CSV table of C-alpha atoms in Angstrom, one decimal:
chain,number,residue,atom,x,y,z
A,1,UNK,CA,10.0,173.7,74.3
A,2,UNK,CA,6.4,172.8,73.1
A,3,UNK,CA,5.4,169.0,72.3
A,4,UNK,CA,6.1,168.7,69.1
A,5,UNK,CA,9.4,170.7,69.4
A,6,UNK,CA,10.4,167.8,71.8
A,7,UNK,CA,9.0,165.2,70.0
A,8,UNK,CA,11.9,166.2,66.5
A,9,UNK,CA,14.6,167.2,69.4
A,10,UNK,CA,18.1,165.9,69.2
A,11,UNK,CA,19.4,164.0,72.2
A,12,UNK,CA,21.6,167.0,73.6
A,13,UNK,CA,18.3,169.4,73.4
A,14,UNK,CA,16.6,166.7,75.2
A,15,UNK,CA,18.8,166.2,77.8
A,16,UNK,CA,19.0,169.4,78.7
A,17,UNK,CA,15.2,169.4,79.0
A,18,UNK,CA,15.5,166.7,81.1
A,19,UNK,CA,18.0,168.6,84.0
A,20,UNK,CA,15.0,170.8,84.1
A,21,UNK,CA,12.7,168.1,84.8
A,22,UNK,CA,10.7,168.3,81.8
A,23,UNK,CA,8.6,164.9,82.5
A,24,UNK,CA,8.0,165.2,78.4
A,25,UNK,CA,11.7,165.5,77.3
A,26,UNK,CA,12.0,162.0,79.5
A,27,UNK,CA,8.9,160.6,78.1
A,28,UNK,CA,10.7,161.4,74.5
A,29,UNK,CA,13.8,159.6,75.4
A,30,UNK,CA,12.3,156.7,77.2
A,31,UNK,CA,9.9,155.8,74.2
A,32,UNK,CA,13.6,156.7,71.9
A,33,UNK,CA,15.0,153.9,73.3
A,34,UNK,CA,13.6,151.8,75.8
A,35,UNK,CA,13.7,149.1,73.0
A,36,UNK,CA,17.8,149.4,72.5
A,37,UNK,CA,18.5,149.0,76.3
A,38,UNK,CA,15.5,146.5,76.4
A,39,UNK,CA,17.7,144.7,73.9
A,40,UNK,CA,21.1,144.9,74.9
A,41,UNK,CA,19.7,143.8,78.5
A,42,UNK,CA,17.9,140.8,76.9
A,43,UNK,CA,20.5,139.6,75.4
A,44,UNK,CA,22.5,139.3,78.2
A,45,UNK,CA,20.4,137.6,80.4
A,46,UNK,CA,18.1,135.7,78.4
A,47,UNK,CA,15.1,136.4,80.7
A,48,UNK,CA,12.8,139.1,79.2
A,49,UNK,CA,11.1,140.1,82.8
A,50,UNK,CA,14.8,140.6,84.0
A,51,UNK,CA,15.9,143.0,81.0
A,52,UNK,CA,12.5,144.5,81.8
A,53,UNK,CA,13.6,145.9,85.1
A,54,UNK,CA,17.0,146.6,84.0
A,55,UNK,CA,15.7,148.6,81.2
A,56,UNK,CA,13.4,150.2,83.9
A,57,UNK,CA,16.4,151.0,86.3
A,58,UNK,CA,18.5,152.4,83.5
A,59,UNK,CA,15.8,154.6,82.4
A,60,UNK,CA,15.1,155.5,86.7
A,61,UNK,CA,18.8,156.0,87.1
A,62,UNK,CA,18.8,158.3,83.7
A,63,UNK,CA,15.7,160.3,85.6
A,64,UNK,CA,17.1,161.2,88.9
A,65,UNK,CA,21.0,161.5,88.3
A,66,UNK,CA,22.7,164.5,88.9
A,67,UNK,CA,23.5,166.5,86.1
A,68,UNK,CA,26.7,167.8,87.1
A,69,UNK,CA,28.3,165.6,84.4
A,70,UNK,CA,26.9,166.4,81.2
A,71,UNK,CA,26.2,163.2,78.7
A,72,UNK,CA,28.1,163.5,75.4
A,73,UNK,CA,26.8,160.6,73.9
A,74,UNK,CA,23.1,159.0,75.0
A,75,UNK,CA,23.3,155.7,73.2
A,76,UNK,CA,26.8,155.1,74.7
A,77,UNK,CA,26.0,156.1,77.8
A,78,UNK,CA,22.8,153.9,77.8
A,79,UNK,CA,24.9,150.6,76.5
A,80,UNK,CA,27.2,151.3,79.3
A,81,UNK,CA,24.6,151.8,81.7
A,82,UNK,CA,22.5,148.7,80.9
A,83,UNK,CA,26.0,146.8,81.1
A,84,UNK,CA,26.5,147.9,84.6
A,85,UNK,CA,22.6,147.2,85.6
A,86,UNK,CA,23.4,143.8,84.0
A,87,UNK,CA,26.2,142.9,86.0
A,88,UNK,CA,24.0,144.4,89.7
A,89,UNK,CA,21.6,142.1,88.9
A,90,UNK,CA,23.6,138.8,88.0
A,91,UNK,CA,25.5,139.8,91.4
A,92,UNK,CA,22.6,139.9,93.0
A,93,UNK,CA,20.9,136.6,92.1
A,94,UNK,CA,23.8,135.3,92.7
A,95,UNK,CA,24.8,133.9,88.7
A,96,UNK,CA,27.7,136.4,88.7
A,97,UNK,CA,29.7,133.6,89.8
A,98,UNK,CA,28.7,129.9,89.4
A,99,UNK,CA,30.9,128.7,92.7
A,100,UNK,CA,29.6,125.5,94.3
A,101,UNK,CA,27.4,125.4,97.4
A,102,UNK,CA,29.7,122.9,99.4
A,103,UNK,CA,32.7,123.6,100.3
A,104,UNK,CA,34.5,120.7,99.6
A,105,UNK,CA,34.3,121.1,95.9
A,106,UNK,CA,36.4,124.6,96.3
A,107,UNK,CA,39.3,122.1,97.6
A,108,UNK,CA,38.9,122.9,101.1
A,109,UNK,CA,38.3,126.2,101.1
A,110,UNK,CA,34.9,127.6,102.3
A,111,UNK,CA,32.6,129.7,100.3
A,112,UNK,CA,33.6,133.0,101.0
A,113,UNK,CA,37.2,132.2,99.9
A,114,UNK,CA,35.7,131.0,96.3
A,115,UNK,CA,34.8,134.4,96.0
A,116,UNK,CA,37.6,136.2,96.6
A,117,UNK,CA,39.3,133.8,94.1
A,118,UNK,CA,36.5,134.6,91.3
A,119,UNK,CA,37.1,138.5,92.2
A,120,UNK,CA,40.8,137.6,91.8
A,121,UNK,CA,40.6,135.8,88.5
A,122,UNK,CA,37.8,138.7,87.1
A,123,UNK,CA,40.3,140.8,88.3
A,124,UNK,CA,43.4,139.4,86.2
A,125,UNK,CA,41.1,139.2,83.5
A,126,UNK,CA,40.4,143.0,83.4
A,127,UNK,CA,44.2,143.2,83.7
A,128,UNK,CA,44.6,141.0,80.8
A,129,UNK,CA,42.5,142.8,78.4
A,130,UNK,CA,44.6,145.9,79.3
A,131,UNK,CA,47.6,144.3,77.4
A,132,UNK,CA,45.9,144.1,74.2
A,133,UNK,CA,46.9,145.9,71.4
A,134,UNK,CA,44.9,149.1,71.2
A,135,UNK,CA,43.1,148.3,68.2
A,136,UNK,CA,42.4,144.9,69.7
A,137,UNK,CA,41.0,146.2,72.9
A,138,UNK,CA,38.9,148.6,71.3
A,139,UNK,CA,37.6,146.0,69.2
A,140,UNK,CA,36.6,143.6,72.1
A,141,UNK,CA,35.6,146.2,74.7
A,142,UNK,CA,32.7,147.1,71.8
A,143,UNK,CA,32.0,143.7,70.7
A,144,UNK,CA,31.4,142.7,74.5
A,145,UNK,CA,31.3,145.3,76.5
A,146,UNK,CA,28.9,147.2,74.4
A,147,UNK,CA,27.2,144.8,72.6
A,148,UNK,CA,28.1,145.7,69.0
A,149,UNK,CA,27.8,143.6,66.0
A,150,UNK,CA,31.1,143.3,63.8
A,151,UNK,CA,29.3,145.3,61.4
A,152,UNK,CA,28.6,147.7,63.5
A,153,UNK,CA,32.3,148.1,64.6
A,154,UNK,CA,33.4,147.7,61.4
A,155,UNK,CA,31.5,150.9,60.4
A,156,UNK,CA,32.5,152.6,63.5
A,157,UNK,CA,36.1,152.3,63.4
A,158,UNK,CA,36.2,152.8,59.3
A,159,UNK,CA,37.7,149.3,59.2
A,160,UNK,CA,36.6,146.0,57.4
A,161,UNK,CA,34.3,143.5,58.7
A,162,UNK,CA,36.9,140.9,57.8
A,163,UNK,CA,39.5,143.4,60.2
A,164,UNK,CA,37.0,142.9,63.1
A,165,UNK,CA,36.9,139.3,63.0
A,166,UNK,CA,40.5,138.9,62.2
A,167,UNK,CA,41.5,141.4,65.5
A,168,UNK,CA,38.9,140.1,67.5
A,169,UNK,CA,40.2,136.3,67.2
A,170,UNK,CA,43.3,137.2,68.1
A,171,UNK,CA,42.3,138.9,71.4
A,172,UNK,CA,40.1,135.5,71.9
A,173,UNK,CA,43.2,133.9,71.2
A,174,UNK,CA,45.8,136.0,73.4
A,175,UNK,CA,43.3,135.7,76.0
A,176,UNK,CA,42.1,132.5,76.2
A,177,UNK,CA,45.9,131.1,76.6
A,178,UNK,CA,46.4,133.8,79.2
A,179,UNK,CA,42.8,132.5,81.0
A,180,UNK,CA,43.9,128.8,80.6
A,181,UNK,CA,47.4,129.7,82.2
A,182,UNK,CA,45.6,131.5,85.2
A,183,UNK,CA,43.2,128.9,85.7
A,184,UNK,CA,45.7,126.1,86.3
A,185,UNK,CA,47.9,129.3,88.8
A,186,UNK,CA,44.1,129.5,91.0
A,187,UNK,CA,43.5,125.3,91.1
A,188,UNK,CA,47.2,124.8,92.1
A,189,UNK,CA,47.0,126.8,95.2
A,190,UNK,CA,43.5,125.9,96.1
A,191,UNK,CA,44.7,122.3,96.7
């Protein structure tokens, strides 16, 4: 494919330049949407140099993986990606989990132990958005997993806005007295 072939390509046609290492067809989807990831990084951590270097990984990651699973849908797969490269980076400065330096203030229980307890409870959480109703899951896993607006959603699903925000509350709502039930479960047996 030429340069200006590339340059009006759809994603797939792109991609497929891109398993042959056409530098181009990559230069095409970084400038595409380095912005979007940019974005949906930035707005999850709040630090622009941060959702800089995601945005960087995502786009390094998208560069050298292997291409025995073809990509169905780019901007998906981005959102998902820049989620994951989100969540390495909190983990590795260390804000994935606010637990307290000393000890004492995990009840007795050293540091190590606070983070099996956070795994735990992130782990009951997962489990907990599981039971939601399907329509309500769906809802929530593309409102915070993916970053969508409401409106966005709303399009996507062929539902209301109003229908968004009504399901959505009441996953909030399901799982915030789940959380709250949880939370007093972990303090009880860290005394």
């Amino acid at each position: 494919m030429g340069r200006d072939e590339l340059l009006n390509a759809n994603d797939q046609d792109l991609l497929a330049e891109l398993s042959r290492r056409n530098g181009l067809a990559f230069d095409v989807l970084y400038n595409r949407y380095w912005k979007d990831v940019f974005n949906i990084a930035y707005k999850r951590v709040h630090n622009m140099d941060m959702a800089q270097d995601i945005a960087q990984d995502v786009f390094v990651q998208l560069w050298s993986r292997e291409k025995d699973t073809p990509i169905e849908n780019l901007p998906a797969y981005l959102r998902i990606a820049t989620r994951n490269g989100v969540f390495r980076q909190m983990e590795k400065e260390s804000r994935y989990g606010d637990l307290p330096e000393d000890s004492d203030d995990l009840g007795g229980y050293g540091l190590a132990d606070g983070h099996v307890l956070y795994k735990e409870f992130y782990a009951a959480f997962e489990a907990l958005t599981n039971t939601l109703p399907a329509q309500q899951k769906q809802i929530f896993n593309l409102r915070f997993q993916e970053g969508r607006s409401s409106q966005e959603i709303a399009a996507q699903l062929d539902i209301s806005v109003k229908t968004v925000r009504n399901q959505m509350g009441r996953a909030l709502s399901t799982l915030r007295e789940s959380l709250i039930v949880l939370q007093i479960a972990i303090m009880l047996t860290m005394k």
